[in-house]
Structures are given as C-alpha cells and as structure tokens.
C-alpha cells in the first residue's frame, strides 16, 4: 500500500522562540528551521512499515513556503520515495491553519489514493494538534491519534494510543489517519550517501491554487506577547531549611 | 449565545474537576449545556447537573459512545451543533481527539488549548511551547474550543440543572475499541493533584524513580516526569509534564533532577510554589523555582521524604 506523510517546516526545537518587538508574531527571520519533531516520527514510522513489507511507497508532502523543500529533502534522505511541495505562502511568518492544510491534503489524498496518512500529532509552532483529526473528518475516514504502536493487519490497523491515564488500543479500518506520539519510534538520521541520493528523488511543486483551496486564515491574530515571567526565588542550603520554608508557606 | 460543553466521561463516570474547570472557562460565553456521552452516562449527567453554572445537561447513552471513539462522538456533537454558538471541552486527550474532527465537519477552525477568554470571539492561547501567548479573533460562525484546564478554577457545586436525554448519531463504524491499559494507582490524577513530584533525566533509571514515588506517596502527591525522562524510558508517557504532555498547576510542584527545558516549564510554570532539586547549580529550572536546593538528589530526596 501507499502511505502519505505530511511534514511541516518549523523553528528548530532547540531554538528559543522570541516574540517580535511589535507584537505581530514570533521572529522567524534568520532562525534555524527543521522538520517538526512529531513529523520526523511519522516519516520514520512509514519507513519502518515499508521495511516490514506492509508499505510499497512513501509520498511526503509539505504545505507552506518554498523553503519547505529542504524539509522534504530531509524526509527523502531518511527514506521516503517522492515528495510534493504545495506552495501556499510567500512569507515565512504566514502560518497556514490546520483547516486549510487539511483541505489541501484531502485533495492530495484524492489524487494519490494512499491507504494511510501518518501525521505528527502536533506542530511545535502553533501547537494546534488538529490537522490529522480534521483531515479524517473531511475524508470521512477513521482516526487513530497519538499512536505509540501501529500494526497493519490486512484491511485494518491496530493502533495503541497514548491517552490520559494510560494506553488505549483501537482497531481502525483502512484507509485511515494515524497521528504520532512521542514514544512511537526514534527517528533515524539520514546518512550522507542517502542525503546525496535524495537530491535525485522526484519533488513535484504545486500551489494551493492548483487544488482550489482558499488558505485565508479563519483566526485573525490580534497580538502576540511574551508570557508573564516568573521571578526566581531563593536558594536554600539544606533539606532542613527547605522543609521549614515549605511549612511556612503552608504547602506541606 | 449558548454553549455546548462536552463533559469528560470515562467508563460512565464524570471527571468533575476537568469538566467544572471548563464550565468556569465557558460561563461568560453563554448558557452552558453539558453533554455527557457514554455506553452509560446517566450517573455522569447527574454529577454534571450539580456543577454550579450549568443550565442544562444532555445525556446520550449508546454502546458506540462507550470508549470515546472520535467518529461516533463527533457525529453526535455535530448533530446537536445547530443550537449553539460555542462548542467547548476541557483539553483532555479525549477532547483533543474529538474536537478538531467536530470543527472540520462544521467547516470552522479549532481553538485548541485556550488559556484565556477575552470576549465571545477573542481568545488567548499559548504557542511555541508556551514561549508566546497569542490573542486570536475567530471569524467563524461557531467557535470550537478546548480549554487548558490548569488556568481556570473549577466551578463549585450546588447547581440543579435539568437533565434531558438525546439519541446517539448513527455509528459510522470506522473504528472499534480493543482494550484499555490503565495504570492502576492510588495516587491522585496528575492534572488535578494539589502536589506533584516530578523526576527528570537526572533520576537515572526506571528503578531509581522509586525515590520520586516514595516522596510523592509521603505527600499524597501525583508523580510526573520530564520529556527527557519519558524519552529515556524511566517513566510512562502519561506522566509527562510539558507542552507535549500534561499541563499542571498544583499548589506545590517539586522538580527533581529536571534541568528545566522550555518545553517542561510550559507544563508547570503556573504552579503556586515550585521547588527544584538539582546538582547543577546552573540548571535553568532554578530561574523559575521559589526554592532551589543544589544537592545530589539521591541524598536530598530520601532525606526530604523522611523529614516531611
């Protein structure tokens, strides 16, 4: 079967996001960008399913600015077979909302007919945790979110999910949406020969207009500000002092 | 203006804390109707009716709603949506699974993890792991929202709302439940606990997490963990405190062997009193702690457990 893996280009997770002085958003100019960590887990899972023989082809897709082709090349170097870039914004500061992304992905799914779409559960920039669920809704498919284990069995997938208080296992009919949680796998690093090979893998370029999807945001950003900072308190020399201080505060 | 609030129902029981916090977040938006859905949900409906500020309770009972599978639950909500300006829920893993599906079926955006209500159409939410707070104004006819419960106080008891029953929607039968593996624990639930003791990578191993648990049990606290500790296999994922795990705001948060990565701070910095125990005096966790102790956790934690 064919698997589609959407990937997003986001601020590198080791970089501290800084709010722009005018409060219009987070500064992304000259900041290191990488593949969203949950999407790396999604690419890795697709590759592992391919290595197990459950998957024949992995198509990766990214929706955003032109520079997202670097993110797609990373996914190709990890082991994806081909890539689709949907250019939907000129400015790196313009975030395409999950609803618009899901609408474009639904059109890509129509064309590509994958049996499974594996997405990261959440992008570490807008922290929406929504695209997978929205895509499932638009396609009328089932959804297996926050996966920590995926087993494909014929026309169904058995997926273990990370839920409050523990784990839930569900069986979902194919085609389906899977979104990845942290413990699903540990993504591989691309080797240098594979990075070189990835440059020759096919990367098709499209625009949001090609799919007839309006990407105008539904949520207008009024302002972006730094969170209220917390003041550091005092250092205590030993456990006895700590116990006394906590008793004084009335919290133990 | 009327609000439909998806109550947090698990195995027929209402999670009163999460639901009551969402009620207090939603109160200013209009009359709040709480929907309790499950294979059995009548008892949960009775409990929801007692929450102060609830105008009405709807109970939907059907085998298809038994395990909070997203597809039948979303279909039920969409069937009721016409009467409401806002459809909301506490930001639990169940609601995060269901609500974006509801939003897409209604062709509206989701407002997830909302931490502040400015007016009926304008909301605050943390982005970039809590490094920025964004205020957004929704242009959609129906607002679909999950509320970050740690930033709202729970509504009290004393209500007596009328309870009505509603029918489940046709089950699309796209997924089915196989099993739950719920960690059996006498400890309080992480997001509603008054005290939380968390361990990080510094704890060193799954076995050594016992000293964290011992301190937690002495205090009647919940146990948490940093993402690094979860990644290293020292602790289960449902203990994870942080932007990609749970967001907590207890009266007392004790961080042991946790350096204080941004993503962890985002999950606990609203705690009333923060204690940090770490042998690295440069650890960023000390910048947010009310009380910091530079010490080897293997000495300090057992001593603290003994002396409390």
Coordinates of C-alpha atoms in Angstrom, one line a residue:
Chain A
X1 CA 0.0 0.0 0.0
X2 CA 0.9 3.6 -0.4
X3 CA 1.4 5.9 2.6
X4 CA 1.2 9.7 2.6
X5 CA 3.2 11.6 5.2
X6 CA 2.7 15.4 5.6
X7 CA 5.7 17.2 7.1
X8 CA 5.9 20.8 8.3
X9 CA 8.9 23.1 8.4
X10 CA 9.1 24.7 11.8
X11 CA 11.5 26.5 14.1
X12 CA 14.1 24.1 15.3
X13 CA 13.1 22.6 18.6
X14 CA 16.4 23.6 20.2
X15 CA 15.9 27.3 19.4
X16 CA 14.0 29.5 21.8
X17 CA 11.2 31.3 20.1
X18 CA 11.3 35.1 20.5
X19 CA 8.3 37.4 20.2
X20 CA 8.8 40.3 17.7
X21 CA 9.0 43.7 19.3
X22 CA 5.9 44.9 17.5
X23 CA 3.9 42.0 18.9
X24 CA 2.9 40.8 15.5
X25 CA 4.2 37.3 16.0
X26 CA 7.3 35.2 16.7
X27 CA 10.5 36.2 14.9
X28 CA 11.5 33.6 12.3
X29 CA 13.9 35.6 10.2
X30 CA 17.4 34.0 10.2
X31 CA 16.3 31.3 12.7
X32 CA 17.3 27.7 12.2
X33 CA 14.3 25.7 10.8
X34 CA 13.9 22.0 10.9
X35 CA 11.3 19.3 10.4
X36 CA 8.6 19.3 13.1
X37 CA 9.8 16.5 15.5
X38 CA 6.5 14.7 15.5
X39 CA 6.6 14.6 11.7
X40 CA 10.0 13.0 11.8
X41 CA 8.4 10.3 13.9
X42 CA 5.7 10.0 11.2
X43 CA 8.3 9.6 8.4
X44 CA 10.2 7.0 10.5
X45 CA 7.1 5.0 11.1
X46 CA 6.3 4.9 7.4
X47 CA 9.8 3.8 6.6
X48 CA 9.6 1.0 9.3
X49 CA 6.3 -0.2 7.8
X50 CA 8.0 -0.3 4.4
X51 CA 10.9 -2.2 5.8
X52 CA 8.4 -4.7 7.3
X53 CA 6.8 -5.1 3.8
X54 CA 3.5 -3.6 4.7
X55 CA 4.1 -0.5 2.6
X56 CA 5.4 -0.1 -1.0
X57 CA 5.6 3.6 -1.5
X58 CA 6.0 6.6 0.8
X59 CA 5.0 10.0 -0.5
X60 CA 5.8 13.1 1.6
X61 CA 4.1 16.4 1.2
X62 CA 4.7 19.8 2.7
X63 CA 2.4 22.8 2.6
X64 CA 3.9 26.3 3.2
X65 CA 6.7 28.4 1.9
X66 CA 9.1 27.4 -0.9
X67 CA 11.9 26.7 1.6
X68 CA 9.9 23.7 2.8
X69 CA 11.6 21.8 0.0
X70 CA 14.6 21.4 2.3
X71 CA 12.3 19.7 4.8
X72 CA 11.0 17.4 2.1
X73 CA 14.7 16.6 1.0
X74 CA 15.3 15.6 4.6
X75 CA 12.4 13.2 4.5
X76 CA 13.6 11.8 1.2
X77 CA 17.1 11.3 2.7
X78 CA 15.5 9.4 5.6
X79 CA 13.9 7.0 3.1
X80 CA 10.7 8.5 1.6
X81 CA 10.3 7.8 -2.2
X82 CA 9.0 11.1 -3.6
X83 CA 7.8 14.4 -2.5
X84 CA 5.1 17.0 -3.2
X85 CA 5.6 20.7 -2.3
X86 CA 2.5 22.8 -2.1
X87 CA 3.5 26.5 -2.0
X88 CA 0.8 28.3 -0.1
X89 CA 2.7 31.3 1.4
X90 CA 5.5 33.7 0.4
X91 CA 6.4 34.9 3.9
X92 CA 7.9 32.5 6.4
X93 CA 5.8 34.3 9.1
X94 CA 2.5 33.2 7.5
X95 CA 1.2 30.0 9.1
X96 CA -1.3 28.0 7.1
X97 CA -4.1 27.0 9.5
X98 CA -4.8 23.3 10.1
X99 CA -8.2 23.5 8.4
X100 CA -6.7 24.8 5.2
X101 CA -3.8 22.3 5.4
X102 CA -6.4 19.5 5.8
X103 CA -8.4 20.7 2.8
X104 CA -5.3 20.7 0.6
X105 CA -4.2 17.3 2.0
X106 CA -7.7 15.9 1.2
X107 CA -7.2 16.9 -2.4
X108 CA -3.7 15.3 -2.4
X109 CA -5.3 12.1 -1.0
X110 CA -7.9 12.1 -3.8
X111 CA -5.1 12.1 -6.4
X112 CA -2.7 9.8 -4.6
X113 CA -5.1 7.4 -3.0
X114 CA -3.0 6.3 -0.1
X115 CA -4.2 3.6 2.3
X116 CA -2.8 5.5 5.3
X117 CA -1.8 9.1 6.1
X118 CA 0.6 9.3 9.0
X119 CA 1.0 12.8 10.6
X120 CA 2.7 14.3 13.6
X121 CA 0.1 14.8 16.4
X122 CA 1.1 18.5 16.7
X123 CA 3.4 21.1 15.2
X124 CA 5.6 22.7 17.7
X125 CA 5.0 26.2 16.4
X126 CA 1.2 26.7 16.5
X127 CA 0.7 23.7 18.9
X128 CA -2.8 23.2 17.5
X129 CA -2.9 19.3 17.5
X130 CA -5.6 19.3 14.8
X131 CA -4.6 18.6 11.2
X132 CA -4.9 14.8 11.4
X133 CA -8.3 14.8 13.0
X134 CA -9.5 17.5 10.5
X135 CA -8.2 15.5 7.5
X136 CA -10.0 12.4 8.8
X137 CA -13.2 14.4 9.1
X138 CA -13.0 15.8 5.6
X139 CA -12.3 12.4 4.1
X140 CA -14.9 10.6 6.2
X141 CA -12.1 8.2 7.5
X142 CA -11.5 6.8 10.9
X143 CA -8.7 8.3 13.0
X144 CA -6.1 6.8 15.3
X145 CA -4.4 9.7 17.1
X146 CA -1.5 9.9 19.5
X147 CA -0.1 6.5 18.4
X148 CA 2.6 4.6 20.3
X149 CA 2.3 1.4 18.2
X150 CA 0.9 0.8 14.7
X151 CA 0.3 -2.8 13.4
X152 CA -1.2 -3.2 9.9
X153 CA -3.3 -6.3 9.6
X154 CA -4.9 -6.7 6.2
X155 CA -7.6 -4.1 5.8
X156 CA -7.3 -2.8 9.3
X157 CA -4.7 -1.3 11.6
X158 CA -4.4 -2.0 15.2
X159 CA -3.2 1.2 16.9
X160 CA -2.2 1.7 20.6
X161 CA -2.9 5.3 21.7
X162 CA -1.4 7.5 24.4
X163 CA -4.4 8.7 26.5
X164 CA -4.9 10.3 29.9
X165 CA -4.1 7.7 32.5
X166 CA -2.6 5.1 30.2
X167 CA -3.0 3.4 26.8
X168 CA -6.0 2.6 24.6
X169 CA -5.8 0.1 21.7
X170 CA -8.3 0.5 18.9
X171 CA -8.8 -1.2 15.5
X172 CA -9.4 1.2 12.6
X173 CA -10.4 0.4 9.1
X174 CA -8.2 1.3 6.2
X175 CA -7.9 3.8 4.7
X176 CA -7.1 5.7 7.9
X177 CA -5.4 8.6 9.6
X178 CA -2.7 7.9 12.2
X179 CA -1.1 10.7 14.2
X180 CA 2.2 10.0 16.1
X181 CA 3.0 10.5 19.7
X182 CA 6.5 10.7 21.2
X183 CA 7.1 7.0 22.0
X184 CA 6.1 5.5 18.6
X185 CA 9.8 5.3 17.5
X186 CA 13.1 7.1 17.5
X187 CA 13.7 8.7 14.1
X188 CA 16.9 7.7 12.2
X189 CA 19.5 10.2 11.0
X190 CA 19.9 10.4 7.2
X191 CA 23.4 9.1 6.1
X192 CA 25.5 11.2 3.8
X193 CA 25.1 8.8 0.8
X194 CA 21.3 8.9 1.4
X195 CA 21.4 12.7 1.5
X196 CA 23.1 12.7 -1.9
X197 CA 20.7 10.2 -3.3
X198 CA 17.7 12.2 -2.0
X199 CA 18.7 15.1 -4.3
X200 CA 17.8 12.9 -7.3
X201 CA 14.4 11.7 -5.9
X202 CA 11.4 13.3 -7.6
X203 CA 10.0 16.5 -6.0
X204 CA 6.9 17.9 -7.6
X205 CA 5.9 21.5 -7.0
X206 CA 2.3 22.8 -6.8
X207 CA 0.4 25.7 -5.3
X208 CA -2.6 25.9 -3.1
X209 CA -4.5 27.5 -6.1
X210 CA -3.8 24.2 -8.1
X211 CA -6.1 22.5 -5.6
X212 CA -8.6 25.3 -5.4
X213 CA -8.3 25.8 -1.7
X214 CA -8.6 29.2 -0.1
X215 CA -6.0 29.5 2.6
X216 CA -7.3 32.8 4.1
X217 CA -7.0 32.4 7.9
X218 CA -10.2 32.0 10.0
X219 CA -8.4 33.2 13.1
X220 CA -7.1 36.7 13.0
X221 CA -4.0 37.3 15.1
X222 CA -4.7 40.3 17.3
X223 CA -1.4 40.2 19.2
X224 CA 1.4 38.0 20.3
X225 CA 3.2 38.6 23.6
X226 CA 5.7 37.1 25.9
X227 CA 4.3 35.1 28.7
X228 CA 4.5 36.6 32.2
X229 CA 7.8 35.6 33.5
X230 CA 8.2 34.1 36.9
X231 CA 10.8 35.5 39.3
X232 CA 13.4 33.2 40.7
X233 CA 13.1 32.7 44.4
X234 CA 15.8 31.8 46.9
X235 CA 18.3 29.1 47.2
X236 CA 18.2 27.0 50.4
X237 CA 21.4 25.5 51.9
X238 CA 19.9 22.2 53.0
X239 CA 16.9 19.9 53.3
X240 CA 16.0 21.2 56.8
X241 CA 15.7 24.7 55.6
X242 CA 13.6 23.6 52.7
X243 CA 11.2 21.7 55.0
X244 CA 10.9 24.8 57.2
X245 CA 10.2 27.1 54.2
X246 CA 7.5 24.7 52.8
X247 CA 5.8 24.6 56.2
X248 CA 5.9 28.4 56.4
X249 CA 4.2 28.5 53.0
X250 CA 1.6 26.0 54.2
X251 CA 2.0 23.7 51.2
X252 CA 3.1 20.6 53.1
Chain B
X1 CA -25.4 32.8 22.8
X2 CA -25.4 29.2 24.0
X3 CA -22.5 26.9 24.8
X4 CA -22.4 23.1 24.4
X5 CA -19.7 21.6 26.6
X6 CA -18.5 18.0 26.1
X7 CA -18.2 16.6 29.7
X8 CA -15.2 14.4 30.4
X9 CA -16.8 11.0 30.9
X10 CA -14.8 7.8 31.4
X11 CA -16.4 4.4 32.0
X12 CA -19.7 6.1 32.9
X13 CA -18.1 8.4 35.4
X14 CA -17.8 12.2 35.1
X15 CA -14.3 13.7 35.7
X16 CA -15.8 16.5 37.8
X17 CA -12.6 18.5 38.1
X18 CA -11.8 18.8 34.3
X19 CA -15.5 19.4 33.5
X20 CA -16.0 22.0 36.2
X21 CA -12.9 23.9 35.1
X22 CA -14.2 24.0 31.5
X23 CA -17.6 25.2 32.9
X24 CA -15.9 28.2 34.6
X25 CA -14.0 29.0 31.4
X26 CA -17.1 28.9 29.3
X27 CA -19.6 30.6 31.7
X28 CA -19.0 34.1 30.2
X29 CA -19.8 32.9 26.7
X30 CA -23.5 32.0 27.3
X31 CA -25.8 29.4 29.0
X32 CA -23.8 26.2 29.4
X33 CA -25.3 22.9 28.4
X34 CA -23.1 19.9 29.4
X35 CA -23.2 16.8 27.1
X36 CA -22.4 13.5 28.8
X37 CA -21.9 10.7 26.3
X38 CA -21.1 7.1 27.0
X39 CA -22.3 3.5 27.0
X40 CA -23.7 4.6 30.3
X41 CA -23.7 8.3 31.1
X42 CA -26.8 8.9 33.4
X43 CA -24.7 9.0 36.6
X44 CA -22.2 11.3 34.9
X45 CA -25.2 13.5 33.8
X46 CA -26.4 13.7 37.4
X47 CA -23.0 14.8 38.6
X48 CA -22.8 17.4 35.8
X49 CA -26.2 18.8 36.8
X50 CA -24.7 19.7 40.2
X51 CA -21.9 21.9 38.9
X52 CA -22.6 25.5 39.6
X53 CA -23.4 27.5 36.4
X54 CA -24.7 24.6 34.3
X55 CA -28.0 25.5 32.7
X56 CA -28.9 22.1 31.2
X57 CA -27.5 18.6 30.9
X58 CA -27.9 16.3 27.9
X59 CA -27.2 12.6 28.3
X60 CA -26.5 10.4 25.3
X61 CA -26.2 6.6 26.0
X62 CA -25.3 4.2 23.3
X63 CA -22.8 1.3 23.1
X64 CA -21.0 3.2 20.2
X65 CA -20.2 6.0 22.7
X66 CA -18.6 3.7 25.2
X67 CA -15.0 4.3 24.6
X68 CA -15.0 7.9 23.4
X69 CA -14.1 6.9 19.9
X70 CA -13.7 10.1 17.9
X71 CA -16.1 9.2 15.0
X72 CA -19.4 8.5 16.8
X73 CA -18.7 11.2 19.4
X74 CA -18.0 13.8 16.8
X75 CA -21.1 12.8 14.8
X76 CA -23.3 13.2 18.0
X77 CA -21.9 16.7 18.7
X78 CA -22.3 17.8 15.1
X79 CA -25.9 16.7 15.2
X80 CA -26.5 19.0 18.2
X81 CA -24.4 21.8 17.0
X82 CA -27.1 23.9 15.3
X83 CA -28.4 25.2 18.7
X84 CA -25.0 26.6 19.9
X85 CA -22.6 29.4 19.2
X86 CA -19.8 27.7 21.0
X87 CA -18.8 24.0 21.3
X88 CA -16.2 23.5 24.0
X89 CA -14.4 20.9 26.1
X90 CA -11.6 20.6 28.7
X91 CA -8.4 20.0 26.8
X92 CA -8.0 16.3 27.7
X93 CA -6.6 13.7 25.3
X94 CA -10.1 12.6 24.5
X95 CA -11.3 16.1 23.7
X96 CA -8.2 16.8 21.7
X97 CA -9.0 13.7 19.6
X98 CA -12.7 14.6 19.1
X99 CA -13.0 18.4 18.9
X100 CA -10.8 19.1 15.8
X101 CA -12.9 16.5 14.0
X102 CA -16.1 18.3 15.0
X103 CA -14.6 21.7 13.8
X104 CA -13.7 20.3 10.4
X105 CA -17.1 18.7 10.0
X106 CA -18.6 22.2 10.7
X107 CA -16.0 23.9 8.4
X108 CA -14.6 26.0 11.2
X109 CA -11.1 26.3 12.8
X110 CA -10.4 24.8 16.2
X111 CA -9.2 27.0 19.0
X112 CA -7.1 24.5 21.0
X113 CA -5.7 24.8 24.5
X114 CA -7.3 28.2 25.1
X115 CA -5.9 29.8 28.3
X116 CA -7.9 33.0 28.4
X117 CA -11.3 34.3 27.2
X118 CA -11.2 38.0 26.1
X119 CA -14.7 38.1 24.7
X120 CA -17.1 35.8 22.9
X121 CA -15.0 35.7 19.8
X122 CA -11.5 36.5 21.1
X123 CA -9.3 34.1 22.9
X124 CA -5.7 33.7 24.3
X125 CA -3.7 30.6 23.7
X126 CA -0.1 29.6 24.2
X127 CA 2.0 28.8 21.1
X128 CA 5.6 27.7 20.7
X129 CA 5.6 25.6 23.8
X130 CA 4.3 28.5 25.9
X131 CA 7.1 30.9 24.8
X132 CA 4.4 33.2 23.4
X133 CA 0.8 33.9 24.1
X134 CA -1.3 34.7 21.1
X135 CA -4.6 36.5 21.1
X136 CA -6.8 35.4 18.2
X137 CA -10.2 36.6 17.0
X138 CA -12.3 33.9 15.3
X139 CA -14.2 34.8 12.1
X140 CA -16.2 31.5 12.2
X141 CA -19.9 31.3 13.0
X142 CA -19.4 28.5 15.5
X143 CA -16.4 28.6 17.8
X144 CA -15.0 25.2 18.7
X145 CA -12.7 25.4 21.7
X146 CA -10.7 23.2 24.1
X147 CA -9.8 24.9 27.3
X148 CA -6.4 24.4 29.1
X149 CA -7.9 23.5 32.4
X150 CA -4.8 24.4 34.5
X151 CA -5.5 28.1 34.0
X152 CA -9.2 28.1 35.2
X153 CA -10.5 27.5 38.7
X154 CA -13.1 24.7 38.9
X155 CA -16.8 25.9 39.2
X156 CA -18.3 24.9 42.5
X157 CA -21.1 22.6 43.4
X158 CA -24.7 23.5 44.2
X159 CA -26.4 23.6 40.8
X160 CA -29.6 21.6 40.0
X161 CA -29.8 21.7 36.2
X162 CA -32.5 19.8 34.3
X163 CA -31.3 16.6 32.6
X164 CA -32.6 15.5 29.2
X165 CA -31.7 12.5 27.1
X166 CA -30.6 12.7 23.4
X167 CA -30.1 10.0 20.9
X168 CA -26.7 9.0 19.5
X169 CA -26.0 9.6 15.9
X170 CA -25.7 6.6 13.5
X171 CA -22.3 4.9 14.2
X172 CA -20.0 5.3 11.2
X173 CA -18.3 2.1 12.4
X174 CA -14.8 3.2 11.2
X175 CA -13.0 2.1 14.3
X176 CA -13.6 -0.2 17.3
X177 CA -12.2 -0.5 20.8
X178 CA -9.9 -3.3 21.6
X179 CA -8.5 -2.7 25.1
X180 CA -7.5 -0.1 27.7
X181 CA -4.4 -0.4 29.7
X182 CA -4.9 2.0 32.6
X183 CA -2.2 2.3 35.1
X184 CA -3.7 1.3 38.4
X185 CA -2.7 3.8 41.0
X186 CA -3.9 5.1 44.3
X187 CA -2.2 8.4 43.6
X188 CA -4.2 11.5 42.7
X189 CA -4.7 12.3 39.0
X190 CA -1.8 14.4 37.7
X191 CA -3.7 17.4 36.3
X192 CA -5.9 17.8 39.4
X193 CA -3.4 16.9 42.2
X194 CA -2.6 19.6 44.8
X195 CA 1.0 18.4 44.9
X196 CA 3.1 17.0 42.1
X197 CA 6.6 15.4 42.4
X198 CA 8.4 15.1 39.1
X199 CA 11.6 13.4 38.1
X200 CA 13.9 14.1 35.1
X201 CA 16.8 12.6 33.3
X202 CA 18.9 13.1 36.4
X203 CA 17.0 10.4 38.2
X204 CA 18.9 8.0 36.0
X205 CA 16.8 4.9 35.7
X206 CA 13.3 3.5 35.9
X207 CA 14.3 1.7 39.1
X208 CA 15.5 4.9 40.7
X209 CA 12.2 6.6 40.0
X210 CA 11.1 4.7 43.2
X211 CA 12.6 7.5 45.3
X212 CA 10.4 10.0 43.4
X213 CA 7.4 7.9 44.0
X214 CA 8.2 7.5 47.7
X215 CA 8.3 11.3 48.2
X216 CA 5.1 11.6 46.3
X217 CA 3.4 9.0 48.4
X218 CA 4.6 10.7 51.6
X219 CA 2.9 13.9 50.4
X220 CA -0.2 12.3 48.8
X221 CA 1.1 13.7 45.5
X222 CA 0.9 12.7 41.9
X223 CA 4.1 11.6 40.1
X224 CA 5.2 13.5 37.0
X225 CA 8.2 13.3 34.7
X226 CA 10.0 15.4 32.2
X227 CA 10.0 14.6 28.5
X228 CA 13.7 13.6 28.8
X229 CA 12.8 11.0 31.5
X230 CA 10.0 9.6 29.3
X231 CA 12.2 9.5 26.2
X232 CA 14.8 7.6 28.3
X233 CA 12.2 5.1 29.3
X234 CA 12.3 5.9 33.0
X235 CA 8.6 6.8 33.2
X236 CA 5.4 6.2 31.2
X237 CA 4.2 8.9 28.8
X238 CA 1.1 9.7 30.7
X239 CA 3.3 11.1 33.5
X240 CA 4.8 13.6 31.1
X241 CA 4.5 17.2 32.2
X242 CA 5.2 19.7 29.4
X243 CA 3.9 21.2 26.2
X244 CA 3.6 17.8 24.6
X245 CA 2.4 16.1 27.7
X246 CA 0.2 17.4 30.5
X247 CA -0.1 21.0 31.8
X248 CA -0.3 21.2 35.6
X249 CA -0.7 24.0 38.1
X250 CA -0.7 22.4 41.6
X251 CA -0.1 24.3 44.9
X252 CA 3.3 22.6 45.2
X253 CA 5.5 21.3 42.4
X254 CA 8.7 19.6 43.3
X255 CA 11.1 19.1 40.3
X256 CA 13.8 16.6 40.9
X257 CA 16.8 16.1 38.6
X258 CA 15.0 18.2 35.9
X259 CA 17.1 20.8 34.1
X260 CA 14.1 22.9 33.1
X261 CA 13.9 22.7 29.3
X262 CA 11.4 25.3 27.8
X263 CA 9.0 22.5 26.9
X264 CA 8.9 21.3 30.5
X265 CA 8.5 24.8 32.0
X266 CA 5.5 25.3 29.7
X267 CA 3.8 22.5 31.6
X268 CA 4.3 23.6 35.1
X269 CA 5.2 27.3 35.5
X270 CA 1.7 28.2 36.7
X271 CA 2.3 26.1 39.8
X272 CA 1.9 28.2 43.0
X273 CA 5.1 27.1 44.7
X274 CA 7.9 25.4 42.8
X275 CA 10.8 23.6 44.4
X276 CA 13.8 22.5 42.4
X277 CA 16.4 19.9 43.5
X278 CA 19.3 19.6 41.1
X279 CA 23.1 19.1 41.5
X280 CA 23.8 21.5 38.6
X281 CA 23.5 25.0 40.1
X282 CA 23.4 26.4 36.5
X283 CA 20.2 24.5 35.7
X284 CA 17.5 26.8 34.2
X285 CA 14.9 25.3 36.5
X286 CA 16.3 27.4 39.3
X287 CA 15.3 30.6 37.4
X288 CA 11.6 29.7 37.9
X289 CA 11.8 28.0 41.3
X290 CA 10.6 29.6 44.6
X291 CA 13.0 27.4 46.5
X292 CA 16.1 25.8 45.0
X293 CA 18.4 23.2 46.5
X294 CA 21.7 22.3 44.9
X295 CA 22.2 18.8 46.0
X296 CA 22.6 15.2 44.9
X297 CA 19.0 14.0 44.5
X298 CA 19.9 10.6 45.8
X299 CA 20.8 12.2 49.2
X300 CA 18.3 15.0 49.3
X301 CA 15.1 13.2 48.2
X302 CA 15.2 10.4 50.8
X303 CA 16.1 12.9 53.5
X304 CA 13.2 15.1 52.4
X305 CA 10.9 12.1 52.4
X306 CA 12.0 11.3 55.9
X307 CA 11.7 14.8 57.3
X308 CA 8.3 15.8 55.9

